[in-house]
mmCIF file of C-alpha atoms in Angstrom:
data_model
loop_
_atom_site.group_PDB
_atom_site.id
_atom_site.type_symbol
_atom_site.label_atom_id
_atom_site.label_comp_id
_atom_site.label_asym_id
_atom_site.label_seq_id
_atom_site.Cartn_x
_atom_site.Cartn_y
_atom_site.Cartn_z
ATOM 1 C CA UNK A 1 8.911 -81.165 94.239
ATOM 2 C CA UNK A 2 10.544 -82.997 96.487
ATOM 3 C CA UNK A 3 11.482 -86.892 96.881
ATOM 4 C CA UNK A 4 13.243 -87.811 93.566
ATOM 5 C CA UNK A 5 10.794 -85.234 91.705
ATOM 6 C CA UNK A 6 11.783 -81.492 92.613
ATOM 7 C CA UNK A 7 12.982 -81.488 88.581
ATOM 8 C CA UNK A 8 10.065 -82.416 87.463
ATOM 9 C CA UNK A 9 8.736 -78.773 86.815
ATOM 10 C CA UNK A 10 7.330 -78.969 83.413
ATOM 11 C CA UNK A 11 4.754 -81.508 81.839
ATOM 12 C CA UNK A 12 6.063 -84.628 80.912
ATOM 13 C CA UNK A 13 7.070 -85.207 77.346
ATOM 14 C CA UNK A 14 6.345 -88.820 77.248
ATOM 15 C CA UNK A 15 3.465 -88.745 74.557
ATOM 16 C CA UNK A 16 6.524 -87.834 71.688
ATOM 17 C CA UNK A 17 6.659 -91.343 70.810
ATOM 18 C CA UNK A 18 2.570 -91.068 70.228
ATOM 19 C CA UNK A 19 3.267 -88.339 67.443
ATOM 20 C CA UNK A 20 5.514 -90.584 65.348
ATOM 21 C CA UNK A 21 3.094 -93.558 66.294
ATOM 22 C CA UNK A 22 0.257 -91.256 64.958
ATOM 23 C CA UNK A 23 2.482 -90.023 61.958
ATOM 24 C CA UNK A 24 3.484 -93.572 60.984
ATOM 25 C CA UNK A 25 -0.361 -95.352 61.176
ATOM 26 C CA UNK A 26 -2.131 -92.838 59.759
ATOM 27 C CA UNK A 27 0.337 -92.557 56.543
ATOM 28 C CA UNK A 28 -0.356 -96.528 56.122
ATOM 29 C CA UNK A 29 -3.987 -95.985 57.193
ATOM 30 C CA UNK A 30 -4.971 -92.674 55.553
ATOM 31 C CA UNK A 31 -3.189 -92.195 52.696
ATOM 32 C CA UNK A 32 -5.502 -93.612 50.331
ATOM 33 C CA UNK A 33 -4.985 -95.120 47.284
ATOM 34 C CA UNK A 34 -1.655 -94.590 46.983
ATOM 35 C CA UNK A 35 -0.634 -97.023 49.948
ATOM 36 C CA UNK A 36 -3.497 -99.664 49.300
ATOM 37 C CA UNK A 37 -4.566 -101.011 52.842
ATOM 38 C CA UNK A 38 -7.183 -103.606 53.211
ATOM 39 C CA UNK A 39 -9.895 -103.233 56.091
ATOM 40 C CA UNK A 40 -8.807 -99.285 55.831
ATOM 41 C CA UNK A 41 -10.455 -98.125 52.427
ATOM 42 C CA UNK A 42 -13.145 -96.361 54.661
ATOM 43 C CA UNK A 43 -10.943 -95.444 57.224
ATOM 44 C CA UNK A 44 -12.566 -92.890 59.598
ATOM 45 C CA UNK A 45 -10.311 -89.765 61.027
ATOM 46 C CA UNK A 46 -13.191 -88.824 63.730
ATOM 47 C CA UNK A 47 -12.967 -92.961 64.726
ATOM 48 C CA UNK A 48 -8.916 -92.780 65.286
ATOM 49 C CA UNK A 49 -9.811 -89.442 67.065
ATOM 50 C CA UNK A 50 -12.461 -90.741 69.350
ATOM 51 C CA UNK A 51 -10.408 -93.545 70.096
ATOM 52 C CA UNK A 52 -7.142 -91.367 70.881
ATOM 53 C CA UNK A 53 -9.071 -89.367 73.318
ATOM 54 C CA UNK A 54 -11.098 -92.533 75.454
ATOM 55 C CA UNK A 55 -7.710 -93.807 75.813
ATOM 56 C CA UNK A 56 -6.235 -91.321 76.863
ATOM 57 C CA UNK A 57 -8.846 -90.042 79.463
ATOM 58 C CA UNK A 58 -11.195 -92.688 80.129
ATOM 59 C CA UNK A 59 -8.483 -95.569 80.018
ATOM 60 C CA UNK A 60 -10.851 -97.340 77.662
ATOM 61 C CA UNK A 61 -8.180 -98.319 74.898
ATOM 62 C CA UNK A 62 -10.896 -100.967 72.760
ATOM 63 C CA UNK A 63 -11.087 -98.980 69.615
ATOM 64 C CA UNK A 64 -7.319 -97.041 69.973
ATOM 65 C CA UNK A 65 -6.323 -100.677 69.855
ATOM 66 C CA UNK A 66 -8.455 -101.460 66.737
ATOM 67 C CA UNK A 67 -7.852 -98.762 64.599
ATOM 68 C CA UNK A 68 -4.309 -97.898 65.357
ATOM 69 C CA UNK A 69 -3.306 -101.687 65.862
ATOM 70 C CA UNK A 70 -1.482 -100.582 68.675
ATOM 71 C CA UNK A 71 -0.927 -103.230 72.013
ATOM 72 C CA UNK A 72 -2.528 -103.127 75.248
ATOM 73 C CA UNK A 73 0.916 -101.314 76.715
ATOM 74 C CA UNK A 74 1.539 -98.534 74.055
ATOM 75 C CA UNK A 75 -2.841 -97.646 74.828
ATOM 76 C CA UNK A 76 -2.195 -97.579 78.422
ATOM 77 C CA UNK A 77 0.638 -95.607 78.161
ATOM 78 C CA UNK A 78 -1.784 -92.853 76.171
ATOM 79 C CA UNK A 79 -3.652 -92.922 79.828
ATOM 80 C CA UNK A 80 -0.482 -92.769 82.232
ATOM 81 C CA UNK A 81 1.362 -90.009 80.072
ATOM 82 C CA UNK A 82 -2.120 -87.905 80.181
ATOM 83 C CA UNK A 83 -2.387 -88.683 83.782
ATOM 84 C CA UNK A 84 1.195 -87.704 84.757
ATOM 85 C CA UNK A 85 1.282 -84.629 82.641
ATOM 86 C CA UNK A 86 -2.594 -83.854 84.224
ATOM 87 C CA UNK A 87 -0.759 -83.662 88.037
ATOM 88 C CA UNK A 88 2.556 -81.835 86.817
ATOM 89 C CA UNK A 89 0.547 -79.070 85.596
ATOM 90 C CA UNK A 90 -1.768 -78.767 88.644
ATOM 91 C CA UNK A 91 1.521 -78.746 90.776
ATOM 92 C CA UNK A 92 2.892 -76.129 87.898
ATOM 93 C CA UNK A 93 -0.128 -74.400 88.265
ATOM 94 C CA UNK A 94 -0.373 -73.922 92.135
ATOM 95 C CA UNK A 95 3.257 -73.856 93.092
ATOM 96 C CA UNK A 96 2.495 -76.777 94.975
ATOM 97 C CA UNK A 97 5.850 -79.087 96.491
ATOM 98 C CA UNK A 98 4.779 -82.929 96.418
ATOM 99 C CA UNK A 99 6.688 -85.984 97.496
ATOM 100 C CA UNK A 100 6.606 -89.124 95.691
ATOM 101 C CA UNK A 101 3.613 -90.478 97.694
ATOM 102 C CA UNK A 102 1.542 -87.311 97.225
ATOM 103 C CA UNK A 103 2.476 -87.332 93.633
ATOM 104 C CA UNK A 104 1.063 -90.600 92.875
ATOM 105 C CA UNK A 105 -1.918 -89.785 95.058
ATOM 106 C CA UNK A 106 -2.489 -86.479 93.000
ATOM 107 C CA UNK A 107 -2.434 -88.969 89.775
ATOM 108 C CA UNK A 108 -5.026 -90.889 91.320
ATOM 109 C CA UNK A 109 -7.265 -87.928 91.354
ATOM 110 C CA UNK A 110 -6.781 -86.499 87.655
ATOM 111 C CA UNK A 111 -7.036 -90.264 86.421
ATOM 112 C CA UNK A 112 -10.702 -90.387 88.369
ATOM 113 C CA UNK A 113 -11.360 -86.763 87.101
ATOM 114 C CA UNK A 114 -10.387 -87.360 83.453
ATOM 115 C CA UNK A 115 -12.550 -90.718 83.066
ATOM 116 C CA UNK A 116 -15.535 -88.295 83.758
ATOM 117 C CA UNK A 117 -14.679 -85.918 80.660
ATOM 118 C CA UNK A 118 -17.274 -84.307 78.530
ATOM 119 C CA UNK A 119 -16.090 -84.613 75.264
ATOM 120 C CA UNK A 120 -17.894 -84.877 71.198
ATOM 121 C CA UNK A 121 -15.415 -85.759 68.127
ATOM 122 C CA UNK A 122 -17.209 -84.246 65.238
ATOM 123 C CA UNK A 123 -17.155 -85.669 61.896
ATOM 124 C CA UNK A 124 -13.675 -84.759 59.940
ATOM 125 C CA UNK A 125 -14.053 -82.896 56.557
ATOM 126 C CA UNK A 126 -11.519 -83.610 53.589
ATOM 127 C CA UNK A 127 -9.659 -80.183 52.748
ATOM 128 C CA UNK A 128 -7.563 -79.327 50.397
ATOM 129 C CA UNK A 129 -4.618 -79.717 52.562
ATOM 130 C CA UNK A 130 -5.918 -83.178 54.481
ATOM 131 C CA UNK A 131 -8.528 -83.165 57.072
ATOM 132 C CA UNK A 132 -10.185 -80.986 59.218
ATOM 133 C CA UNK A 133 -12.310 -81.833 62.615
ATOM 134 C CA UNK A 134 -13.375 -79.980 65.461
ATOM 135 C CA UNK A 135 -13.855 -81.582 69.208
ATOM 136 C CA UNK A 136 -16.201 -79.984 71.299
ATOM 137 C CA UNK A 137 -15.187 -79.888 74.814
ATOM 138 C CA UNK A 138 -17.078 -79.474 78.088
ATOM 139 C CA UNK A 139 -14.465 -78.326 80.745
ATOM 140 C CA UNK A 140 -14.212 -79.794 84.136
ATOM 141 C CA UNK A 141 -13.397 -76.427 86.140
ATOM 142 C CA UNK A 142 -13.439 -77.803 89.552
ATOM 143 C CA UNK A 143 -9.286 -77.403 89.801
ATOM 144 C CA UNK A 144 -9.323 -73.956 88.096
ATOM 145 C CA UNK A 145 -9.124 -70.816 90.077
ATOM 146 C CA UNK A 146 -8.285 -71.998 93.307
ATOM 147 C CA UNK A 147 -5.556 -69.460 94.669
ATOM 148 C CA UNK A 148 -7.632 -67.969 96.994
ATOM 149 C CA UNK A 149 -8.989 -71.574 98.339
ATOM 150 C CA UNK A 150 -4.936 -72.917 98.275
ATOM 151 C CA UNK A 151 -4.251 -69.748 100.525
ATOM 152 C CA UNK A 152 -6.665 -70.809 103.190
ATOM 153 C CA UNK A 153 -5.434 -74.113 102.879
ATOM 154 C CA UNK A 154 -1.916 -72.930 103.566
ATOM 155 C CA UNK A 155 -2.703 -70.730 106.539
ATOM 156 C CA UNK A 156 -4.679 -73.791 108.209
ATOM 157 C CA UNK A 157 -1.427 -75.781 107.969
ATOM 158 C CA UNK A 158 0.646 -73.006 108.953
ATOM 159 C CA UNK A 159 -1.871 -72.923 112.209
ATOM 160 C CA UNK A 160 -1.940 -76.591 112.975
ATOM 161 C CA UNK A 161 1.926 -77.132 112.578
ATOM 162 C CA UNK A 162 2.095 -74.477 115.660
ATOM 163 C CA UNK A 163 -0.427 -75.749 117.292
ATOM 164 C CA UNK A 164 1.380 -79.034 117.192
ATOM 165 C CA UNK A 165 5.214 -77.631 117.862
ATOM 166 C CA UNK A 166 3.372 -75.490 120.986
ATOM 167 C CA UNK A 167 2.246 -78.900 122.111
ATOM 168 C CA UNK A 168 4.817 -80.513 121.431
ATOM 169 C CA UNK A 169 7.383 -78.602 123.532
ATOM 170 C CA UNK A 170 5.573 -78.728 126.315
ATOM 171 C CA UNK A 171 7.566 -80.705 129.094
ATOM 172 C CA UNK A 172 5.885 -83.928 130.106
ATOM 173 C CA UNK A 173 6.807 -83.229 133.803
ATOM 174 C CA UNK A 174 5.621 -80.097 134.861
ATOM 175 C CA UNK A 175 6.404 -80.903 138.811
ATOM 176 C CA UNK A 176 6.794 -77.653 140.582
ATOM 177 C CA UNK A 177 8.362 -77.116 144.351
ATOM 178 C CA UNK A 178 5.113 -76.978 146.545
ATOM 179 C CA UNK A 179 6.851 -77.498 150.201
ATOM 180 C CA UNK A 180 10.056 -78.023 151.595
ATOM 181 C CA UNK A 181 11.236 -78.497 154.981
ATOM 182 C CA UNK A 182 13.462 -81.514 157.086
ATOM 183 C CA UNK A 183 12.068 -85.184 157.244
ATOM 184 C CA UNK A 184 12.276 -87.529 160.219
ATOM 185 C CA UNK A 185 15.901 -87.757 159.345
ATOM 186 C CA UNK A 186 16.745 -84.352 159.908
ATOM 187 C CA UNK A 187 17.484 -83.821 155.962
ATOM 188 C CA UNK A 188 15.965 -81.105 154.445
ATOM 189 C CA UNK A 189 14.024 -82.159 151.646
ATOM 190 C CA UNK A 190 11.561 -80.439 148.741
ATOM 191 C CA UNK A 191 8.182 -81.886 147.708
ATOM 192 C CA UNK A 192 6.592 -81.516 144.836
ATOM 193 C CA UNK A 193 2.450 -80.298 144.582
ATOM 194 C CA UNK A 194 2.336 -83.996 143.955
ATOM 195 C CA UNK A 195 3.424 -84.576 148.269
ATOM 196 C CA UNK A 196 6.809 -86.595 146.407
ATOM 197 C CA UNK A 197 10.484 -85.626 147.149
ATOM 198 C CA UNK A 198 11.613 -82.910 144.248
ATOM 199 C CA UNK A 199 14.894 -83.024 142.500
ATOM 200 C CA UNK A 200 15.772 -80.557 140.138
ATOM 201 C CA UNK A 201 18.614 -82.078 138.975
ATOM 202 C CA UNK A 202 17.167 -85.372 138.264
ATOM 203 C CA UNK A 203 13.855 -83.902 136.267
ATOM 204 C CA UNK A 204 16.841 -81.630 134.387
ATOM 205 C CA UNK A 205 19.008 -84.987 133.432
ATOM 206 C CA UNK A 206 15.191 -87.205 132.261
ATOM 207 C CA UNK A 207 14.781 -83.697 130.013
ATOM 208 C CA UNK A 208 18.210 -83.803 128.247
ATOM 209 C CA UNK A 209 17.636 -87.653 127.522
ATOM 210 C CA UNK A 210 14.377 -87.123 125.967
ATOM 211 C CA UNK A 211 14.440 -88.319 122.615
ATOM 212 C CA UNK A 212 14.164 -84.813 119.787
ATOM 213 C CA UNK A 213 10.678 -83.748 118.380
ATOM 214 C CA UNK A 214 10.462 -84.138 114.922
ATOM 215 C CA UNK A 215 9.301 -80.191 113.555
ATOM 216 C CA UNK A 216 6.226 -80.450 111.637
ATOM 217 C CA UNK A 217 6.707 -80.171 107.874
ATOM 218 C CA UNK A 218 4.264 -77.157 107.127
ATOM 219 C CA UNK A 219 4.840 -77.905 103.364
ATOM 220 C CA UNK A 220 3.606 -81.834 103.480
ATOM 221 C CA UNK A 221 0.750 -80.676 105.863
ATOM 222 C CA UNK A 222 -0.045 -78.250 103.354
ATOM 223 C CA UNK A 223 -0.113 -80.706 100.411
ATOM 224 C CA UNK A 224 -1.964 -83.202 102.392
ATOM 225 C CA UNK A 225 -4.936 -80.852 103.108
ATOM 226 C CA UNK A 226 -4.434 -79.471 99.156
ATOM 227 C CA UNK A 227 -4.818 -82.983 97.856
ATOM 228 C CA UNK A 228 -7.722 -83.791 100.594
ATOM 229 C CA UNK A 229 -9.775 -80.768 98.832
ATOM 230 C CA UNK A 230 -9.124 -82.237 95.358
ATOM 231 C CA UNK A 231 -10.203 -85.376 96.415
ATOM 232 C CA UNK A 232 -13.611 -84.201 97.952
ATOM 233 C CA UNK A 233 -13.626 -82.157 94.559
ATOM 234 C CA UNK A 234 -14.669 -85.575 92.387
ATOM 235 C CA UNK A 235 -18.041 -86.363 94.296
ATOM 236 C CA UNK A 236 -18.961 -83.095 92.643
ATOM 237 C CA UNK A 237 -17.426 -82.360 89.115
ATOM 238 C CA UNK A 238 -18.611 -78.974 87.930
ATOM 239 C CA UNK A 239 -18.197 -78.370 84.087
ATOM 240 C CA UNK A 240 -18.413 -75.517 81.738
ATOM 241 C CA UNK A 241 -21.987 -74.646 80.933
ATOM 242 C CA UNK A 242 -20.657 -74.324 76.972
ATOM 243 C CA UNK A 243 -18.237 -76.057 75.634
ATOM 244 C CA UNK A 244 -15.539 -75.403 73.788
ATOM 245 C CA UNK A 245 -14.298 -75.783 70.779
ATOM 246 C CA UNK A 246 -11.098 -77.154 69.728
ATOM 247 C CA UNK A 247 -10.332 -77.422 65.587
ATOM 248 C CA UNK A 248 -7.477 -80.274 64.469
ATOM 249 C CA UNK A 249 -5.751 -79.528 61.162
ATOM 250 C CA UNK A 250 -4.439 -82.907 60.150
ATOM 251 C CA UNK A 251 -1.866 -82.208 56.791
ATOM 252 C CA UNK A 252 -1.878 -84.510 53.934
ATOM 253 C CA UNK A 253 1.873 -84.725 52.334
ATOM 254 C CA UNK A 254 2.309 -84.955 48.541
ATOM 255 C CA UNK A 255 3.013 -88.811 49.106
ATOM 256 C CA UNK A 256 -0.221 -88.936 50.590
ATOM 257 C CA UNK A 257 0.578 -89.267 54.369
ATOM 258 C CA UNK A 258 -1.376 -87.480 57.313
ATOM 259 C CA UNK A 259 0.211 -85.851 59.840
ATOM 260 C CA UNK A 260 -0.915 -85.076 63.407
ATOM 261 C CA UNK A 261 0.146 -82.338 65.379
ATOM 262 C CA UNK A 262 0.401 -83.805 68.987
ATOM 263 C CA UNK A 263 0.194 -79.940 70.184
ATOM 264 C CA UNK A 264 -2.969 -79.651 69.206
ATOM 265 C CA UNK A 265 -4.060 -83.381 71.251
ATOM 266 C CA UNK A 266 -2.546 -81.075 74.151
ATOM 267 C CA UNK A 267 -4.767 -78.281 73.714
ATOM 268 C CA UNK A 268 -7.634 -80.757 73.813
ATOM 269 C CA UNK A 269 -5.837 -81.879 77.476
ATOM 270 C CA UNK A 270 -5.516 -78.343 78.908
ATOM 271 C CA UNK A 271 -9.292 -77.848 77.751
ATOM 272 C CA UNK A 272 -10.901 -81.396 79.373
ATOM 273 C CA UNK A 273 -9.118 -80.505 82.688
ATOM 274 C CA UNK A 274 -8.764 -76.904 83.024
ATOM 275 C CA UNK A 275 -6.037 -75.555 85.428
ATOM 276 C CA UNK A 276 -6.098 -71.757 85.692
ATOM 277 C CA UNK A 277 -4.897 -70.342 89.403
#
């Protein structure tokens, strides 16, 4: 990508911190006897689940906040890191070159796409080796399978951009020699079609001083109309008639501490937003 992100090529990493954050509260808040925590003798996996998940797609960070006791900038950061990593993989996905300004408008769409996700947190069950859940998931499919759309969308650019540069080089004085002959002065002297004296040599200097053309930027044209689709894409979010089910193993230590696996958070991601070309 281009404009201070053409190394940006994989999804984001920033939600690292969340799996130590995760690690660290629910060893204090799950573990149970063994680390006696008032308010959290009932604690509720499913809760800290539901609450992970609406912060991280529907930006509503109430009961993350609550249960994980966790400020208003480490929940909004569950929503910016989901929503970054959402338009890195759509630009992974589709091989698709975005500036900084067509980056951030790409975020704008997966953040409105993602507050619309179908999702249902289960009730955890107590295993022998911690907790088990399951989320069931109801995909938005709207930005999967769209090669054949994004190839359409690429030959329209590639057809306006010559349109334009055809127009473009056009000369803006287009005078042709329609008469010549000798004025009252005995000079000999061309006219244009327009009845005006003609002189090639001046028309050639005003063409060399004409300022340069800027050549039209297929690519940008191309993400512009790519991100225009997207956009019309969220009056109409299509989902997955069944949905889909996505199991989280959370591991109980011998000291009693509980242990999330942020991989399987991101399975949960690549399942609310599905991006398949």
């Amino acid at each position: 990508m281009t404009g201070g992100r053409e190394e940006e090529t994989r999804v984001k990493q920033g939600r690292r911190w969340l799996a130590g954050l995760c690690a660290a509260l629910l060893a204090a808040a799950l573990a149970g006897c063994s680390i006696p925590m008032p308010g959290f003798a009932d604690y509720d996996v499913s809760a800290y689940i539901q609450g992970l998940l609406d912060s991280s797609y529907k930006a509503s960070h109430g009961e993350f906040m609550s249960l994980a006791s966790a400020t208003l900038e480490d929940a909004q950061e569950n929503n910016t890191t989901t929503v970054e990593n959402a338009a890195v993989e759509f630009c992974n996905t589709y091989n698709l070159l975005a500036d900084d300004a067509q980056m951030d408008r790409l975020e704008d769409i997966m953040a409105r796409a993602l507050t619309q996700a179908r999702y249902t947190v289960k009730e955890e069950q107590k295993v022998d080796t911690g907790y088990y859940l399951e989320v069931d998931v109801s995909s938005i499919t709207n930005f999967s399978g769209l090669t054949r759309q994004l190839e359409s969308l690429r030959q329209q650019a590639q057809d306006e951009a010559t349109a334009d540069e055809d127009s473009s080089s056009q000369p803006e004085d287009d005078r042709y020699v329609a008469s010549e002959g000798y004025d009252e002065y005995g000079n000999y002297v061309t006219y244009d079609q327009y009845g005006d004296p003609y002189d090639p040599d001046e028309e050639e200097e005003s063409s060399s001083s004409a300022p340069e053309i800027d050549t039209v930027d297929v690519n940008q044209l191309y993400t512009d109309l790519v991100l225009d689709y997207c956009e019309e894409q969220l009056a109409d979010l299509r989902y997955d008639e069944e949905p889909r089910t996505v199991a989280l193993d959370i591991l109980q230590t011998d000291q009693g501490e509980l242990q999330l696996d942020m991989n399987q958070i991101k399975t949960i991601d690549q399942t609310v937003l599905r991006l398949e070309p």
